[in-house]
XYZ file of C-alpha atoms in Angstrom:
775
model
C -7.605 -11.420 -22.074
C -3.899 -13.250 -23.066
C -2.107 -14.907 -21.176
C 0.329 -12.711 -20.551
C -1.628 -10.049 -19.599
C -3.784 -11.958 -17.038
C -0.345 -13.424 -15.725
C 1.413 -9.945 -15.144
C -2.022 -8.601 -13.104
C -2.397 -11.901 -11.128
C 0.802 -11.053 -10.312
C 1.722 -10.017 -6.248
C 3.161 -7.209 -6.586
C 6.476 -7.231 -4.708
C 7.113 -10.853 -5.547
C 7.274 -9.196 -9.372
C 10.948 -10.768 -9.807
C 10.869 -13.875 -8.463
C 7.880 -14.954 -10.882
C 9.107 -16.610 -14.231
C 9.224 -13.937 -17.022
C 6.616 -15.559 -19.082
C 7.445 -12.644 -22.267
C 11.478 -13.629 -22.452
C 10.301 -16.983 -23.007
C 7.440 -16.106 -25.384
C 9.996 -13.928 -27.658
C 12.544 -17.094 -27.681
C 9.371 -19.251 -29.098
C 8.745 -16.139 -31.400
C 12.539 -17.184 -32.848
C 12.105 -20.396 -33.207
C 9.082 -20.232 -34.817
C 10.606 -17.630 -37.062
C 14.021 -19.636 -37.733
C 11.440 -22.346 -39.259
C 8.992 -20.449 -41.396
C 11.961 -18.846 -42.993
C 13.656 -22.285 -43.442
C 9.850 -24.653 -43.985
C 9.749 -26.086 -47.572
C 6.572 -24.348 -48.876
C 4.073 -26.678 -49.279
C 2.706 -28.813 -51.641
C -0.649 -29.408 -52.311
C -2.327 -33.116 -53.203
C -3.508 -33.529 -56.634
C -6.918 -33.041 -56.124
C -7.354 -30.754 -53.859
C -7.978 -26.875 -54.391
C -8.544 -25.385 -51.709
C -6.207 -22.880 -49.841
C -4.091 -25.082 -48.027
C -4.323 -22.777 -44.677
C -8.852 -24.071 -44.518
C -6.594 -27.226 -43.143
C -5.565 -25.479 -39.693
C -7.329 -27.377 -38.149
C -5.664 -30.326 -38.311
C -2.249 -29.358 -37.941
C -2.201 -30.267 -34.834
C -2.698 -34.314 -35.841
C -0.455 -33.467 -38.682
C 2.698 -32.620 -36.945
C 2.191 -35.022 -34.453
C 1.904 -37.323 -37.066
C 5.466 -36.173 -38.041
C 6.697 -35.341 -34.516
C 10.441 -36.848 -33.087
C 8.709 -37.104 -29.935
C 5.736 -38.497 -30.615
C 6.216 -42.159 -31.477
C 7.179 -45.297 -29.542
C 7.330 -45.713 -26.092
C 8.124 -42.597 -23.165
C 10.165 -44.880 -22.193
C 12.298 -45.050 -24.837
C 14.931 -42.281 -24.453
C 14.641 -41.803 -28.099
C 11.701 -41.233 -28.841
C 11.579 -38.092 -26.130
C 13.038 -34.483 -27.181
C 14.129 -33.340 -23.738
C 15.613 -35.359 -20.583
C 14.976 -33.762 -17.055
C 18.005 -34.520 -14.180
C 18.069 -33.816 -10.880
C 21.539 -32.445 -9.490
C 22.171 -31.580 -6.581
C 23.693 -27.426 -6.219
C 26.105 -26.022 -2.990
C 24.986 -22.208 -3.701
C 21.072 -23.218 -2.769
C 21.453 -25.274 1.067
C 22.764 -28.548 -1.061
C 18.633 -28.491 -2.754
C 18.121 -29.686 -5.998
C 18.009 -27.919 -9.247
C 16.752 -29.333 -12.105
C 19.055 -29.252 -15.547
C 17.247 -30.094 -18.843
C 18.841 -31.958 -21.156
C 17.673 -31.411 -25.259
C 18.324 -34.478 -27.606
C 17.390 -33.440 -30.521
C 20.866 -31.409 -30.381
C 21.282 -32.677 -34.419
C 17.547 -31.402 -36.284
C 18.044 -28.456 -37.961
C 17.450 -25.043 -36.200
C 18.071 -26.976 -32.257
C 20.313 -24.387 -31.114
C 17.393 -22.339 -30.627
C 16.017 -25.152 -28.625
C 18.405 -25.181 -27.176
C 18.388 -22.266 -25.335
C 15.436 -22.313 -24.844
C 15.333 -25.136 -22.802
C 18.962 -23.072 -20.726
C 16.866 -20.259 -19.794
C 13.722 -22.378 -19.088
C 15.467 -24.827 -16.542
C 16.565 -20.744 -15.377
C 13.301 -19.629 -14.888
C 12.162 -22.522 -12.703
C 14.807 -22.859 -10.266
C 14.630 -19.173 -9.068
C 10.750 -19.348 -9.009
C 11.746 -23.170 -7.202
C 14.216 -21.821 -4.363
C 12.508 -18.530 -4.145
C 8.625 -20.899 -3.364
C 11.379 -23.076 -0.672
C 13.040 -20.317 0.812
C 9.460 -18.446 1.643
C 7.828 -22.351 2.260
C 10.153 -22.809 5.383
C 9.521 -19.410 6.289
C 6.220 -20.123 6.217
C 6.661 -23.757 8.719
C 9.166 -22.027 11.293
C 6.020 -19.350 11.530
C 3.428 -21.363 12.096
C 5.510 -23.540 15.135
C 5.699 -20.269 16.504
C 2.306 -19.642 16.045
C 1.660 -23.140 17.580
C 3.570 -22.468 21.133
C 1.721 -19.011 21.217
C -1.244 -20.880 21.077
C 0.251 -23.136 23.547
C 0.832 -20.517 25.891
C -2.716 -18.466 25.070
C -4.164 -22.086 26.853
C -2.644 -22.005 29.680
C -3.253 -18.309 29.686
C -6.839 -18.383 29.293
C -6.674 -21.391 32.560
C -4.884 -19.432 34.605
C -7.733 -16.411 34.031
C -10.893 -18.450 33.566
C -9.428 -21.104 36.415
C -11.901 -24.241 34.790
C -12.333 -27.775 36.263
C -8.930 -29.764 35.430
C -10.413 -31.863 32.538
C -11.398 -28.936 29.675
C -11.736 -29.963 25.869
C -8.894 -28.141 24.277
C -11.156 -28.528 20.634
C -13.222 -26.221 22.007
C -10.693 -23.665 23.261
C -8.497 -23.493 19.679
C -12.633 -23.561 17.649
C -12.803 -20.684 19.679
C -10.048 -18.185 18.704
C -10.118 -20.493 15.688
C -13.932 -19.046 14.908
C -13.122 -15.629 15.424
C -10.137 -15.367 13.324
C -11.941 -17.227 10.596
C -15.263 -14.505 10.957
C -12.436 -11.613 10.606
C -10.308 -13.265 7.860
C -13.356 -12.061 5.182
C -12.117 -9.119 4.592
C -8.928 -9.354 3.431
C -9.058 -10.248 0.281
C -10.238 -6.521 -0.571
C -7.239 -5.267 -0.685
C -5.297 -8.221 -1.679
C -3.415 -9.035 -5.488
C -5.323 -10.312 -7.698
C -3.974 -13.395 -8.208
C -4.611 -14.043 -4.604
C -8.585 -14.169 -5.351
C -9.191 -17.148 -7.360
C -10.672 -20.404 -5.186
C -7.493 -22.250 -5.365
C -6.033 -19.899 -3.201
C -7.691 -20.013 0.696
C -5.596 -22.109 2.304
C -5.667 -22.947 5.868
C -3.218 -24.520 8.541
C -3.940 -27.660 11.273
C -1.967 -26.426 13.898
C -4.594 -26.793 16.292
C -4.618 -30.723 15.748
C -4.557 -32.517 20.025
C -3.754 -36.037 19.933
C -4.268 -38.077 22.823
C -1.612 -39.391 22.133
C 2.188 -39.581 24.207
C 3.987 -36.647 24.262
C 6.256 -38.080 21.913
C 4.297 -38.609 19.611
C 2.751 -35.172 20.457
C 6.312 -33.527 19.683
C 6.136 -35.593 16.322
C 2.720 -33.654 15.717
C 3.645 -30.506 16.435
C 7.307 -31.306 13.686
C 4.754 -31.592 11.113
C 2.916 -28.477 10.903
C 0.735 -28.244 7.276
C 0.200 -25.532 5.782
C -3.658 -26.414 3.700
C -5.789 -25.203 1.772
C -8.648 -24.190 3.746
C -8.387 -22.473 6.925
C -10.297 -23.386 8.735
C -10.332 -26.428 11.763
C -13.189 -28.416 12.463
C -13.653 -30.133 15.756
C -13.296 -33.819 15.490
C -16.178 -35.758 16.031
C -15.126 -37.813 18.637
C -14.880 -35.671 21.288
C -11.062 -36.628 23.557
C -10.970 -34.984 26.402
C -7.757 -34.169 27.219
C -5.055 -32.443 30.042
C -4.768 -29.179 29.392
C -1.975 -27.281 27.999
C 0.806 -27.571 31.032
C 0.782 -24.151 32.954
C 4.466 -24.239 33.262
C 4.402 -22.859 29.763
C 3.762 -20.038 31.300
C 7.487 -20.212 33.488
C 9.165 -19.281 30.335
C 7.474 -17.074 28.881
C 7.422 -12.991 29.460
C 4.912 -10.550 27.687
C 5.672 -8.288 25.087
C 4.068 -4.970 25.763
C 4.890 -3.414 22.010
C 2.481 -0.773 22.540
C 4.344 2.291 21.496
C 2.845 5.847 24.264
C 4.392 9.104 25.162
C 4.543 7.036 28.427
C 6.452 4.727 26.908
C 8.986 6.347 25.161
C 9.354 8.411 28.159
C 10.154 5.136 30.226
C 12.967 4.523 27.576
C 14.641 7.419 27.378
C 14.984 7.171 31.463
C 16.257 3.236 31.156
C 13.246 2.608 32.782
C 12.544 -1.423 32.966
C 9.418 -2.984 31.045
C 6.624 -4.591 32.219
C 7.276 -8.272 30.756
C 5.339 -9.714 34.109
C 2.192 -12.056 33.528
C -1.076 -10.650 35.260
C -4.420 -12.865 34.779
C -6.766 -10.589 34.235
C -9.407 -10.812 31.913
C -8.549 -7.534 29.953
C -5.181 -8.534 29.312
C -6.619 -12.049 28.472
C -8.100 -9.532 25.234
C -5.692 -7.679 24.715
C -4.071 -11.505 23.519
C -6.351 -12.582 22.006
C -6.431 -9.782 19.708
C -3.189 -9.303 18.654
C -3.329 -13.421 18.458
C -5.874 -12.507 16.009
C -4.569 -9.512 13.866
C -1.317 -12.408 14.139
C -4.015 -15.059 12.332
C -5.083 -13.080 9.787
C -1.344 -12.375 8.660
C -0.458 -15.885 8.688
C -3.335 -16.586 6.807
C -2.847 -13.245 4.402
C 0.496 -15.207 4.001
C -0.209 -18.242 3.032
C -3.364 -16.804 0.426
C 0.212 -14.885 -1.457
C 1.809 -17.837 -1.554
C -0.157 -20.900 -2.710
C -0.893 -17.687 -5.611
C 2.722 -17.991 -6.521
C 2.543 -21.299 -6.736
C -0.563 -21.959 -8.977
C 0.500 -18.846 -11.776
C 3.383 -20.186 -11.975
C 2.433 -23.539 -12.149
C 0.048 -22.419 -14.645
C 2.834 -20.571 -16.135
C 5.605 -23.180 -17.178
C 2.065 -25.924 -18.734
C 1.164 -22.315 -21.154
C 4.634 -22.172 -22.107
C 5.556 -25.226 -22.753
C 2.253 -26.231 -24.874
C 3.351 -22.513 -26.708
C 6.286 -25.345 -27.278
C 5.155 -27.639 -28.497
C 2.364 -25.806 -31.275
C 5.746 -24.392 -32.756
C 7.746 -27.800 -32.766
C 5.336 -30.088 -33.453
C 7.414 -32.340 -30.166
C 5.445 -33.229 -27.389
C 7.816 -31.988 -24.652
C 5.236 -30.823 -22.847
C 4.674 -34.321 -21.155
C 7.947 -34.346 -19.275
C 8.444 -31.256 -18.497
C 5.309 -30.508 -16.849
C 5.640 -34.400 -14.667
C 8.937 -32.969 -13.761
C 7.003 -29.527 -12.491
C 4.122 -31.531 -10.937
C 7.195 -34.127 -9.300
C 8.809 -30.651 -7.440
C 9.082 -28.936 -4.632
C 6.654 -25.895 -6.543
C 4.587 -28.332 -8.038
C 4.166 -31.225 -4.355
C 2.078 -27.963 -2.896
C -0.564 -30.245 -1.927
C 1.696 -32.115 0.586
C 2.371 -28.376 2.145
C -1.628 -27.701 1.724
C -2.404 -30.479 2.752
C -6.424 -32.423 3.243
C -8.902 -30.474 5.361
C -12.788 -30.096 4.232
C -12.416 -27.679 1.410
C -16.210 -26.924 1.590
C -16.363 -25.851 5.622
C -13.293 -23.986 4.273
C -13.971 -22.017 1.814
C -17.602 -21.250 3.067
C -16.106 -19.717 6.530
C -13.500 -17.843 4.143
C -13.511 -17.462 0.712
C -13.116 -13.816 0.347
C -16.242 -11.475 -0.225
C -14.095 -9.231 -3.500
C -14.813 -5.508 -2.858
C -17.998 -4.731 -4.965
C -18.375 -0.510 -6.551
C -21.193 0.798 -5.664
C -23.218 2.571 -8.161
C -24.990 5.115 -6.185
C -21.995 5.381 -5.373
C -20.717 6.178 -8.873
C -23.759 8.135 -9.359
C -24.098 9.973 -6.478
C -19.935 11.053 -7.092
C -21.113 12.368 -10.649
C -23.822 14.145 -9.480
C -22.353 16.615 -7.260
C -19.179 16.646 -9.706
C -22.442 18.256 -12.005
C -23.458 20.194 -9.049
C -20.260 21.984 -8.654
C -19.489 22.333 -11.981
C -22.975 24.430 -12.345
C -22.487 26.326 -9.130
C -18.312 27.564 -10.178
C -20.396 28.369 -13.879
C -23.405 30.399 -12.225
C -20.788 32.162 -10.002
C -18.558 33.035 -12.400
C -21.590 34.434 -14.393
C -22.586 36.947 -11.638
C -19.381 38.081 -10.676
C -18.893 38.694 -13.981
C -22.720 40.607 -14.854
C -23.270 42.213 -12.056
C -20.071 43.198 -12.061
C -19.525 42.322 -8.185
C -15.500 43.282 -8.259
C -16.702 46.643 -8.796
C -18.477 46.977 -6.286
C -16.978 49.724 -2.797
C -17.419 46.643 -0.609
C -15.167 44.370 -2.515
C -12.068 45.109 -1.102
C -13.605 44.348 1.901
C -15.490 40.676 0.918
C -11.817 40.194 0.258
C -10.029 39.969 3.423
C -12.312 38.922 4.862
C -15.147 36.074 4.069
C -12.856 35.241 0.707
C -9.942 33.541 3.140
C -13.373 31.249 4.784
C -14.034 29.829 1.828
C -10.794 29.047 0.956
C -10.036 26.689 2.915
C -12.577 24.664 1.737
C -10.781 25.014 -1.870
C -7.419 23.853 -0.007
C -9.437 20.748 1.417
C -10.998 20.193 -1.679
C -8.276 20.657 -3.798
C -6.326 18.067 -1.526
C -8.779 15.018 -1.441
C -9.249 15.384 -5.298
C -5.195 15.058 -5.817
C -5.391 12.464 -3.129
C -8.397 10.822 -5.505
C -5.435 11.250 -8.374
C -3.476 9.283 -6.580
C -5.462 6.100 -5.757
C -6.109 5.795 -8.808
C -2.564 5.684 -10.365
C -1.490 4.019 -7.658
C -3.841 1.213 -8.529
C -2.970 1.150 -12.277
C 0.128 1.570 -12.123
C -0.504 -1.339 -9.298
C 1.495 0.050 -6.398
C 0.064 -1.426 -3.535
C -0.682 1.736 -1.278
C -2.984 -0.174 1.318
C 0.099 -2.736 2.567
C 2.450 0.546 2.701
C -0.020 3.080 4.898
C -0.797 -0.464 6.472
C -5.248 0.388 5.827
C -7.427 -2.120 7.871
C -7.552 -5.141 5.381
C -10.942 -4.561 3.772
C -11.255 -0.158 4.407
C -8.752 0.992 2.437
C -10.945 3.209 0.335
C -11.140 3.827 -3.505
C -10.325 7.221 -5.461
C -13.795 7.311 -6.269
C -14.946 7.622 -1.831
C -12.875 10.225 -1.818
C -13.586 11.967 -5.017
C -17.928 11.845 -3.327
C -16.786 14.430 0.208
C -15.077 15.571 -1.866
C -17.841 17.169 -4.551
C -20.258 17.015 -1.957
C -17.997 19.746 -0.010
C -17.610 21.515 -3.138
C -20.446 21.452 -3.559
C -21.736 23.302 -0.728
C -18.853 25.396 -0.174
C -20.195 27.126 -4.053
C -23.974 26.824 -1.905
C -22.621 29.419 0.764
C -20.473 31.735 -1.043
C -23.551 31.821 -3.659
C -25.565 33.103 -0.150
C -23.196 35.425 1.283
C -21.735 37.665 -2.430
C -23.625 40.853 -1.145
C -21.013 43.578 -1.300
C -23.609 45.603 0.906
C -25.304 46.113 4.224
C -28.685 46.571 5.147
C -29.553 50.149 4.024
C -33.040 49.398 7.249
C -29.900 47.424 9.199
C -27.103 48.395 8.130
C -25.405 45.542 8.124
C -25.084 41.439 6.579
C -28.308 39.065 7.924
C -26.739 37.130 10.327
C -27.650 33.825 8.772
C -25.398 33.963 5.396
C -22.473 35.617 8.031
C -22.274 32.203 9.728
C -22.307 29.849 6.403
C -18.781 28.817 6.880
C -18.535 28.528 9.522
C -21.255 26.511 10.137
C -19.870 24.402 6.917
C -16.219 24.719 9.678
C -18.056 23.178 12.249
C -20.317 20.465 10.094
C -17.693 19.104 9.205
C -15.671 19.209 12.198
C -18.245 17.119 13.260
C -18.441 14.721 10.571
C -15.013 13.241 10.975
C -15.041 12.982 14.654
C -17.964 11.193 14.495
C -17.949 8.640 16.405
C -20.571 5.812 14.679
C -20.086 3.760 12.283
C -21.803 6.321 9.476
C -19.460 8.098 6.450
C -15.788 6.463 6.177
C -14.928 5.534 10.021
C -12.599 3.336 9.915
C -10.672 6.021 8.003
C -11.634 9.097 9.722
C -10.118 7.406 12.616
C -6.917 5.636 10.946
C -6.350 9.845 10.013
C -7.180 10.854 13.747
C -4.870 8.575 14.887
C -1.487 9.739 12.369
C -2.644 12.940 13.358
C -2.760 12.547 16.533
C 0.832 10.711 16.037
C 1.637 14.442 14.672
C 1.137 16.593 17.024
C 3.128 14.506 19.782
C 5.935 13.513 17.050
C 8.627 12.648 19.275
C 6.292 10.985 21.637
C 5.155 8.149 19.489
C 7.226 5.490 16.469
C 7.382 7.348 13.542
C 5.795 5.553 10.448
C 5.588 6.271 6.931
C 1.368 7.307 7.562
C 2.896 9.438 10.847
C 5.485 11.205 8.390
C 3.500 10.980 4.754
C 0.563 13.139 6.637
C 3.052 15.609 8.167
C 4.535 16.068 5.082
C 0.848 16.622 3.416
C 0.155 19.390 6.682
C 3.866 21.941 5.424
C 1.257 21.489 1.868
C -1.768 23.135 3.719
C -0.123 26.476 6.454
C -2.367 28.220 4.341
C -5.209 26.017 4.885
C -4.042 26.372 8.699
C -3.831 29.671 9.007
C -7.811 30.399 7.903
C -7.956 28.285 10.520
C -6.536 30.990 13.086
C -8.344 33.764 10.972
C -11.873 31.201 11.949
C -11.507 32.494 15.440
C -10.310 35.823 14.586
C -12.681 36.504 12.590
C -16.150 34.909 14.786
C -14.342 35.299 17.712
C -12.330 38.779 18.354
C -14.512 40.097 14.772
C -18.286 41.380 14.265
C -18.820 39.442 11.714
C -22.302 41.030 10.849
C -19.987 44.449 9.621
C -17.411 42.297 8.790
C -15.215 44.029 9.968
C -11.831 42.394 12.784
C -9.238 44.702 14.399
C -7.545 41.135 15.437
C -5.086 40.778 12.895
C -3.112 43.346 14.107
C -2.946 42.409 17.918
C 0.562 41.058 18.722
C -1.167 36.868 19.549
C -2.290 37.311 16.221
C 1.330 37.413 14.743
C 2.716 35.250 17.169
C 0.259 32.818 16.191
C 1.069 33.263 12.120
C 4.630 31.803 12.886
C 3.352 29.368 15.380
C 0.510 27.893 12.419
C 3.001 28.084 9.683
C 5.429 26.390 11.637
C 4.382 23.406 13.354
C 3.712 20.617 10.566
C 7.729 21.438 9.399
C 8.283 21.162 13.549
C 6.447 17.962 13.591
C 8.853 16.344 10.008
C 11.563 17.286 12.050
C 10.793 16.273 15.647
C 10.211 12.838 13.201
C 13.335 12.780 11.289
C 14.743 13.105 15.567
C 13.037 11.210 16.745
C 13.932 8.202 13.677
C 17.916 9.380 14.102
C 17.847 8.862 17.498
C 16.600 4.511 17.024
C 17.223 4.070 13.188
C 20.692 5.981 14.118
C 20.519 6.487 9.891
C 22.275 9.502 9.078
C 20.347 10.645 6.478
C 17.945 11.608 8.671
C 19.582 13.581 10.394
C 20.281 15.902 6.994
C 16.008 15.367 6.790
C 16.481 17.066 9.420
C 18.603 19.993 7.975
C 16.318 19.926 5.248
C 13.253 21.347 7.653
C 15.227 22.728 9.588
C 15.735 25.075 6.802
C 11.927 25.430 6.027
C 11.193 26.327 8.863
C 13.484 29.577 9.531
C 12.338 30.215 5.694
C 8.409 30.150 7.068
C 9.430 32.793 9.749
C 11.672 34.511 7.958
C 8.672 35.695 5.256
C 6.118 35.634 7.291
C 7.982 38.525 9.397
C 8.861 39.914 5.619
C 5.239 39.896 5.526
C 3.918 41.763 8.212
C 7.420 43.944 8.825
C 8.554 45.155 5.176
C 12.414 45.911 6.057
C 15.116 44.913 3.210
C 17.347 43.308 6.515
C 14.024 41.113 6.494
C 13.324 40.741 2.547
C 17.458 39.829 2.168
C 17.252 37.640 5.225
C 13.689 35.640 3.086
C 15.295 35.285 0.467
C 18.554 33.537 1.312
C 16.598 31.656 3.413
C 13.631 30.572 1.052
C 16.654 30.071 -1.783
C 18.941 27.905 0.494
C 15.661 25.698 1.501
C 14.165 25.672 -1.477
C 16.959 23.923 -3.494
C 17.676 21.772 -1.093
C 14.500 20.318 -1.073
C 13.845 20.337 -5.101
C 17.032 17.906 -4.482
C 15.911 15.328 -1.594
C 12.387 15.539 -3.524
C 13.901 14.394 -6.468
C 16.929 11.689 -5.841
C 15.763 11.195 -2.181
C 12.808 10.602 -2.104
C 11.775 9.840 -5.948
C 15.128 8.816 -6.188
C 15.405 9.943 -10.184
C 18.362 11.334 -11.340
C 20.574 8.512 -11.348
C 22.897 8.794 -13.566
C 24.149 5.448 -14.484
C 20.820 4.029 -14.698
C 20.025 1.432 -17.495
C 17.032 4.541 -17.663
C 19.626 7.782 -17.757
C 19.285 9.955 -15.235
C 16.001 8.756 -14.330
C 16.001 5.301 -12.430
C 16.385 1.549 -13.462
C 12.978 0.225 -12.678
C 9.703 2.500 -13.603
C 6.454 1.678 -13.263
C 5.251 5.026 -15.975
C 6.638 2.997 -19.324
C 6.975 6.956 -20.202
C 10.294 8.258 -19.195
C 9.264 11.873 -20.340
C 6.295 12.147 -17.923
C 9.089 11.545 -15.001
C 10.907 14.677 -16.501
C 8.009 16.176 -16.794
C 7.031 16.035 -13.513
C 10.368 16.448 -12.404
C 10.577 19.691 -14.482
C 7.388 20.525 -12.750
C 8.351 20.375 -9.069
C 10.942 22.312 -10.253
C 8.317 25.228 -11.443
C 6.265 24.842 -8.230
C 8.949 24.855 -5.705
C 9.778 27.943 -7.363
C 6.693 29.431 -6.816
C 6.563 30.028 -3.136
C 8.936 32.463 -3.462
C 6.635 34.717 -4.924
C 5.760 36.055 -0.841
C 9.413 37.103 -1.730
C 9.174 38.615 -4.754
C 6.018 40.959 -4.859
C 5.350 40.030 -8.078
C 2.311 41.860 -9.616
C 0.278 39.475 -11.536
C -2.971 40.645 -13.601
C -3.719 43.244 -11.004
C -5.230 40.287 -8.727
C -5.547 41.023 -4.982
C -3.088 40.394 -2.358
C -6.060 37.520 -1.287
C -6.017 35.572 -4.495
C -2.936 35.344 -5.482
C -1.766 33.350 -2.196
C -4.664 30.594 -3.297
C -3.023 30.127 -5.873
C 0.178 29.988 -4.918
C -0.962 27.578 -2.243
C -3.097 25.854 -4.323
C 0.312 25.215 -6.472
C 1.566 23.729 -3.830
C -1.020 21.330 -3.347
C -0.918 20.305 -6.992
C 2.755 19.750 -6.382
C 2.298 17.742 -3.255
C -0.152 16.119 -4.590
C 2.221 14.600 -8.344
C 4.819 14.087 -5.001
C 2.813 11.630 -3.594
C 2.624 9.440 -6.638
C 6.037 9.362 -6.926
C 6.718 9.280 -3.529
C 4.721 6.020 -3.617
C 5.704 4.796 -6.397
C 10.128 4.769 -5.326
C 8.016 2.738 -1.965
C 6.999 0.434 -3.922
C 9.388 -0.851 -5.580
C 11.748 -0.575 -2.498
C 9.493 -2.897 -1.634
C 10.050 -4.916 -5.033
C 13.763 -5.686 -4.118
C 13.350 -7.077 -0.808
C 10.258 -8.812 -1.733
C 8.804 -7.787 1.376
C 5.163 -8.012 0.726
C 3.753 -8.372 4.328
C 3.775 -5.899 7.219
C 5.369 -8.331 10.754
C 2.880 -8.136 13.389
C 3.999 -8.681 17.242
C 3.195 -11.298 19.151
C 2.033 -10.925 23.115
C 4.615 -13.706 24.136
C 8.316 -14.159 24.194
C 9.185 -17.516 25.372
C 12.347 -17.427 27.343
C 15.152 -20.459 27.088
C 15.943 -23.022 30.205
C 18.631 -22.693 31.473
C 18.888 -26.122 32.193
C 17.921 -27.581 29.416
C 21.708 -27.466 28.122
């Protein structure tokens, strides 16, 4: 792979704009090369040589250097140098120095091209150096803050455990550091590949405590260094030191960041939060867990920062070598010497010494490997599902099952039971396709969703359970395809009639199973988000919560199928495939409630965000969901009572909700239809190079949004059964949601890129209160 592609693939996605523009500089070098080739005198072959000059290309570097302007002479002789680099102080960069290259061979032919090249090269380097400096300053501030948190933790632990007045502080530090180190090995699974090289493992050495005086201690704290290995080692010569002063606890309060319904209600009632320190082992465990998460996030920052420094330094080295090769000069040594002496190149001073071998042995992240058995099993069950679909079609056609008298009863009772699994499988397959394309176009979905490091699933891990469920559901359908009762018992076989219920119970048991099997971390993450959706106004709204609520709005028919399960097996006679609960007022009432619950959850989430963020857009978004709730209720009322008035009202609200929803999808959620964008009617930044994909997605979204109007229009399509038509419309909505998912997360990712937002803030356990007598 060429370096340009490797360089792009290893970038931190959210920092793409801050990297050196390697492709642009390479384009400038190509212009220099074309000019030299155009104005190069024809090569003369010395007498006696009959071979073509191209056969001597292996020695071209020696020939070019022999006649190179910048190769000869002493390196200290300015007349023999091609470039001269000076550092200048810039007020717009906070007084930090920037670098300016002077091209000395201005009299050479074509020098204007090289002049432009060095001007752009300086711009790129100063951009990279300034960004790196700003990020290092942020890291140093966070390091100092974490050091203060550690002092408070040690004092808190002393207060809880009440040890003797003398103890080894380094042992306490190493105890927590070892726990952190053990948890950090899972970081790389969701990290960009650029952070997975061996030179990108870091460390910080806050934990060293010298036995010197308090003045020396303050000096040590001001010299916090970020190292190349995350590694804390107990000194060989253990020095017993006095514990951290317990007076630090007088300036510390607990930071209650846990969002619960209770805390939300207290906030509405203006009940003051409990911030006083309570010294018990439960709080100590909570504090240690919070600090561990903070340190792991800090490690990630250090690794990505080192990756940024390394890749950009390598890119400048590569581009200067290309320049030397094209021009025959020897300017790369001078320029790279400046890079090495700059803030960017002197990262070893910030990532300073430690025990590299032990640090890398402890914290080298293990890359997440794709298991062959997952791929094999996915293919196996996909093949089984395809074979079962084919068998189902052939059996229906050969036996002419759809022409038998029991078909209508089957479509009214059994078909809605199995359609639930079809909706689930289709949504899982769409999500796996989302994961594939997010990874292909480098959308950092694991960071956006806030997945626990190393536990996020790939598209193969999603496809495997979806095809297993599809195979089980299709097998159950084939077993339950009888259209006529047993002539002896006058009913259907109980075991086959219970197959869909048993399958649903099995899926539910697996979903809530507490054992560490079948993606437990992902299942619990899903259940947590689902619980937050059900109690929407009582929990702080995060992206995974409202993203899942949006998915549920596309699964209204699946939720109604779950309602029918309760109706069919609870109040009906499943052996006779009969049920009368559909005419019951309670069932009809729940038809409204079940359809409105997902949209109501989103409405409450919008109101919560409007209350907290004071963002009027959340209010407009809430109006959109309110219109949708009214439209869904009106369509449900029309499906129950086929009256003209209900149809007119359902028409009005359905069209209004469709127009508002389509506009919100395209303009707000996807960020498209920007008239003055450089990509006309799209947006400035696009991850997919083919613009036709975006226009196709816009057209698909509009058409699939209109598909649900069929419930009001009552179109008759090829004499399909009503339940079949409802299932098709619901499936089209799930497909639309899958398309929406990709572009919604792409827009969110580009917003993070525009703000260079590559990390999530981790709440710290302690708040330091400024001493009033300090001044």
